[in-house]
């Protein structure tokens, strides 16, 4: 079981959320992907861009499918971070 956080630019967030859902992300009980707005970015000086943080949980096998789906999007750049929850969930 993994907890996954994906950071993506706001204009691309819908496409990324769809790819996550179609690949099985967030399908645990009543859990759904949650989205928060953040601002980030550096390029010599602080650059502020609208970015969304998408959080969800998935099993290990589904995680590989989700990352493949996100990486397959042509016009999106997303940063993916994950944590193994096996040691936290009983």
mmCIF file of C-alpha atoms in Angstrom:
data_model
loop_
_atom_site.group_PDB
_atom_site.id
_atom_site.type_symbol
_atom_site.label_atom_id
_atom_site.label_comp_id
_atom_site.label_asym_id
_atom_site.label_seq_id
_atom_site.Cartn_x
_atom_site.Cartn_y
_atom_site.Cartn_z
ATOM 1 C CA UNK A 1 0.000 0.000 0.000
ATOM 2 C CA UNK A 2 1.326 3.439 -0.909
ATOM 3 C CA UNK A 3 0.355 7.020 -0.230
ATOM 4 C CA UNK A 4 1.083 9.058 -3.342
ATOM 5 C CA UNK A 5 1.367 12.821 -3.843
ATOM 6 C CA UNK A 6 1.527 14.291 -7.341
ATOM 7 C CA UNK A 7 2.394 17.947 -7.973
ATOM 8 C CA UNK A 8 1.231 19.252 -11.344
ATOM 9 C CA UNK A 9 0.519 22.633 -12.922
ATOM 10 C CA UNK A 10 -3.107 23.704 -12.466
ATOM 11 C CA UNK A 11 -3.985 23.643 -16.199
ATOM 12 C CA UNK A 12 -2.828 19.995 -16.433
ATOM 13 C CA UNK A 13 -4.369 18.781 -13.153
ATOM 14 C CA UNK A 14 -7.622 17.497 -14.665
ATOM 15 C CA UNK A 15 -5.815 15.338 -17.188
ATOM 16 C CA UNK A 16 -3.518 13.953 -14.481
ATOM 17 C CA UNK A 17 -6.439 13.257 -12.089
ATOM 18 C CA UNK A 18 -8.225 11.385 -14.909
ATOM 19 C CA UNK A 19 -5.112 9.297 -15.611
ATOM 20 C CA UNK A 20 -4.799 8.462 -11.908
ATOM 21 C CA UNK A 21 -8.449 7.449 -11.597
ATOM 22 C CA UNK A 22 -8.420 5.413 -14.822
ATOM 23 C CA UNK A 23 -5.319 3.569 -13.561
ATOM 24 C CA UNK A 24 -6.873 2.675 -10.198
ATOM 25 C CA UNK A 25 -5.628 5.429 -7.887
ATOM 26 C CA UNK A 26 -7.690 6.321 -4.808
ATOM 27 C CA UNK A 27 -9.867 3.215 -4.836
ATOM 28 C CA UNK A 28 -9.738 2.282 -1.157
ATOM 29 C CA UNK A 29 -13.060 2.214 0.681
ATOM 30 C CA UNK A 30 -14.580 5.701 0.519
ATOM 31 C CA UNK A 31 -11.210 7.383 -0.090
ATOM 32 C CA UNK A 32 -11.027 9.716 -3.069
ATOM 33 C CA UNK A 33 -8.168 11.801 -4.449
ATOM 34 C CA UNK A 34 -7.968 15.177 -2.736
ATOM 35 C CA UNK A 35 -6.594 18.312 -4.332
ATOM 36 C CA UNK A 36 -4.968 21.324 -2.697
ATOM 37 C CA UNK A 37 -3.639 24.439 -4.442
ATOM 38 C CA UNK A 38 -0.013 25.397 -3.796
ATOM 39 C CA UNK A 39 2.412 27.900 -5.293
ATOM 40 C CA UNK A 40 5.988 26.970 -6.050
ATOM 41 C CA UNK A 41 8.847 27.321 -8.523
ATOM 42 C CA UNK A 42 12.381 28.644 -8.819
ATOM 43 C CA UNK A 43 14.246 29.929 -11.854
ATOM 44 C CA UNK A 44 16.974 32.234 -10.615
ATOM 45 C CA UNK A 45 14.316 34.084 -8.641
ATOM 46 C CA UNK A 46 11.058 32.946 -7.111
ATOM 47 C CA UNK A 47 8.594 32.097 -9.834
ATOM 48 C CA UNK A 48 5.006 31.618 -8.702
ATOM 49 C CA UNK A 49 2.843 29.217 -10.692
ATOM 50 C CA UNK A 50 -0.558 27.748 -9.949
ATOM 51 C CA UNK A 51 0.036 24.138 -9.053
ATOM 52 C CA UNK A 52 -2.158 21.419 -7.611
ATOM 53 C CA UNK A 53 -1.268 18.732 -5.116
ATOM 54 C CA UNK A 54 -3.163 15.495 -5.726
ATOM 55 C CA UNK A 55 -3.101 12.910 -2.917
ATOM 56 C CA UNK A 56 -4.367 9.342 -3.020
ATOM 57 C CA UNK A 57 -3.593 5.804 -1.891
ATOM 58 C CA UNK A 58 -3.094 2.699 -4.007
ATOM 59 C CA UNK A 59 -1.651 -0.796 -3.845
ATOM 60 C CA UNK A 60 1.883 -1.469 -5.037
ATOM 61 C CA UNK A 61 0.863 -3.090 -8.344
ATOM 62 C CA UNK A 62 -1.467 -0.215 -9.228
ATOM 63 C CA UNK A 63 1.258 2.344 -8.456
ATOM 64 C CA UNK A 64 3.358 1.212 -11.426
ATOM 65 C CA UNK A 65 0.333 1.540 -13.748
ATOM 66 C CA UNK A 66 -0.427 5.032 -12.415
ATOM 67 C CA UNK A 67 3.143 6.294 -12.894
ATOM 68 C CA UNK A 68 3.154 4.863 -16.427
ATOM 69 C CA UNK A 69 -0.137 6.637 -17.197
ATOM 70 C CA UNK A 70 1.115 9.981 -15.822
ATOM 71 C CA UNK A 71 4.410 9.689 -17.715
ATOM 72 C CA UNK A 72 2.467 8.936 -20.895
ATOM 73 C CA UNK A 73 0.665 12.308 -20.856
ATOM 74 C CA UNK A 74 2.126 14.440 -23.634
ATOM 75 C CA UNK A 75 1.543 17.969 -22.340
ATOM 76 C CA UNK A 76 1.930 17.490 -18.596
ATOM 77 C CA UNK A 77 4.879 17.581 -16.244
ATOM 78 C CA UNK A 78 4.157 16.030 -12.870
ATOM 79 C CA UNK A 79 6.356 15.319 -9.862
ATOM 80 C CA UNK A 80 5.391 12.093 -8.097
ATOM 81 C CA UNK A 81 6.293 11.276 -4.491
ATOM 82 C CA UNK A 82 5.250 8.137 -2.606
ATOM 83 C CA UNK A 83 5.469 6.514 0.809
ATOM 84 C CA UNK A 84 5.164 2.849 1.636
ATOM 85 C CA UNK A 85 2.274 2.494 4.104
ATOM 86 C CA UNK A 86 2.753 -1.188 4.930
ATOM 87 C CA UNK A 87 4.560 -0.326 8.139
ATOM 88 C CA UNK A 88 1.810 2.131 9.164
ATOM 89 C CA UNK A 89 -1.401 0.271 8.255
ATOM 90 C CA UNK A 90 -2.441 -2.742 10.321
#
